[in-house]
Amino acid sequence: MAVGSAAAICLALAVLAPAVPRGGATLESVPDLVKAMYLNIESFPCVRLLNLSGEIGCSNPGSEKVIAPIVRFRKGSDQLIQASTILFPLDQMSDFFMRVSNDPELHQKVAGVLIESNGVNNDLQELSPDRKFPQDDFAPYSNHSHDWNPAGSGIMWNRYNFPVFLLSEESTKTLQKISEKNEKTGNGYRANFAEFDLVMQTTKAQTHDSASCLKEQSCLPLGGHSVWASLPPLKNGSAEHQKPLILAIASQDSASFFRDRSLGSDSPISGLIALLTAVDALSHIHDLRNLKKQLVFAVFNGEAWGYLGSRKFLQELDEGAASVNGISSLMIDQVVEIGSVGKAILEEYPSFYVHAEGNSSASKKILDALQSASKSLGSGNVKVKQAASSNPGVPPSSLMSFIRKNTSTSGVVLEDFDSHFSNRFYHSYLDNPVNINSSSIAAAAALVARSLYILASDDSVVDLITLNTIKVNVSLVEELIGCLLTCNPGLSCGLVKRFISPSNSCPSHYVGVFLDDPSGTQFPSYADDTSRFVWNFLADRTSNLAGNKSSCTGKCGDEGEVCVGAEVEGGGRCVVSTTRYVPAYSTRVKFEDNAWHVLPANSSDPMGAADPVWTESYWNTIGLRVYAVQDSAYDWLILLAGLVITAASYCAVHFGRTYISKVVKHD
């Protein structure tokens, strides 16, 4: 009897023993067991953002993790039986979120969402989660019905009470296999679940708008640092007796449904690259100090979230802040903005469109300068056209801030489109390097560099010999694309590492949150990688060649000098340059008593009333992992087997002891 019971026990243990981990590894600790049980998924979250009127974005509905079985939606009309994690391809994204926003019953059954990545070779024709007229509340005209962004679905501006993650390419393959297992009817013993850790502090604190979350310190305002520089450097940094300014501007931040997947290759980084390349081309001209107007370049941060950078820049000018010492709003004569310029190659030559507000003679001067620059580049190389008069005004751009501040502002926006965005992936993670053409950006840079020289010459005769020597470095365009828009080499590229020590290799152009006390603007304890690179690049390219080249690790001793490359090993060098950081955050918030506070709208800030005052919730950790959960029938089988083994063991011990007692007595 004992022998039979022992055999039964061994058989049961063999059947019910856990599988050995892949590769034959043994489980030697609790972390090993956790690693064997759970599979961490590489993914990119949609997070919770807030404004004065409410919330947008995604979050777990409460303060606990969300766990739900994975179900794959293959058609937009698929239904849910129970609360589930939904997995679906990228081409269903817009339709699904519009459907779930209008179907409360479906919304209640969605425990979480996983979106498959299409990879680089995507076959989508368009995907834009922004509105058809992005940030229309800031437009300096009343017609807000124009569809600048025809592909826009507006889904990124809604509130979703469940977690949403974009899967990486590798994770997409993994989750597809897992969902297929769940679909197989023969696999009744196991079901694969997703566990979401996307708990937002604003949800836990019950603060559902920017005013309350800033008061309870469960969020931070969106913001960062803008950069401006003059070429050549300003004398003594004083605004007195200075020339009129030609202000060339671009944006450095983008937006996306997914926080850390905001590349914005065409919109707006193509314009930033064109601006930096134009500055490089102009830096080789030696007679710029003799021109009638001063060239100033500005790169604004936070433009995708209420034009934070440009509006704060104008406020700093009004207040005569140290960050804009040497210039004033009264000195700005003309504004040239470089918008989306990465998709102008449609025919044998690139065509750009010049957008202006109204038909002022001053704006026409800028158009004439651009057309003159086009002609100087040779026939058939670059074409410049005036945007259609049927447009309501300038497209969504930083220039709107300047026009709203001063309606007589003379300015234009250079774009690769006429009446509608040519970028069909505006504010989508698919606005990646595949979406742009380096030749288009190089052409825009050449056009801008030469037109700025013409404008700075004013009405005097343009030196054609000098004009024709202004040539862009096409290799620099390619290098900047690799540095600012790819992970390989990304921000680890030689050009960036010549100036800064980047915190990440993969770039992201989401504005982030403002961490610093804004009083330390010129030496911020934190500025994002892109801002620090732009500051160093502009300081280097606009520096006076006669400057002191002494080494430095921070501040320089002489007035008017800055330290370029202070972060790199071995230290940087002091050069004469007028390059400064400007804080970029809402004009409706103030840092006081070690906390942020919302200010009432000010009549001197015409865009303040429209300012949503965007903030981002705190969180502890963000994570996504999957694991297999045994079917309840299997649990009952385990229980039954355990009872049988226990009973068999008891019987074996009882009869064994009886048998041994008899043998001992017999002896």
Coordinates of C-alpha atoms in Angstrom, one line a residue, residues 138 140 247 249 251 300 303 307 310 314 334-337 355-357 363 366 394-406 409-414 607:
F138 CA -5.3 82.1 -30.4
P140 CA -5.8 86.8 -34.8
L247 CA 13.6 88.6 -36.0
I249 CA 12.0 82.5 -35.5
S251 CA 9.7 76.3 -32.8
F300 CA 10.6 79.1 -29.0
E303 CA 4.4 76.5 -28.8
Y307 CA 2.3 79.4 -27.7
S310 CA 6.6 83.3 -27.9
L314 CA 6.9 89.1 -25.6
Q334 CA 10.1 92.5 -39.3
V335 CA 9.4 88.9 -38.2
V336 CA 10.2 85.9 -40.5
E337 CA 9.0 82.6 -39.2
H355 CA 1.7 83.5 -45.4
A356 CA 1.1 87.1 -44.1
E357 CA -1.7 88.7 -42.1
S363 CA 4.9 92.3 -45.3
I366 CA 9.5 90.5 -46.9
V394 CA -1.7 83.1 -41.2
P395 CA -1.7 79.4 -40.3
P396 CA -1.2 78.2 -36.7
S397 CA 2.2 79.7 -35.9
S398 CA 4.2 81.7 -33.4
L399 CA 3.6 84.8 -35.5
M400 CA 0.0 84.7 -34.1
S401 CA 1.4 85.8 -30.7
F402 CA 3.2 88.8 -32.3
I403 CA 0.1 89.8 -34.3
R404 CA -2.2 89.5 -31.3
K405 CA 0.2 91.6 -29.3
N406 CA 0.6 94.2 -32.0
T409 CA 3.4 93.6 -36.8
S410 CA 5.1 93.1 -40.1
G411 CA 5.7 89.4 -40.5
V412 CA 5.4 86.3 -42.6
V413 CA 5.4 82.5 -42.1
L414 CA 7.3 80.4 -44.6
M607 CA -3.9 86.0 -25.5

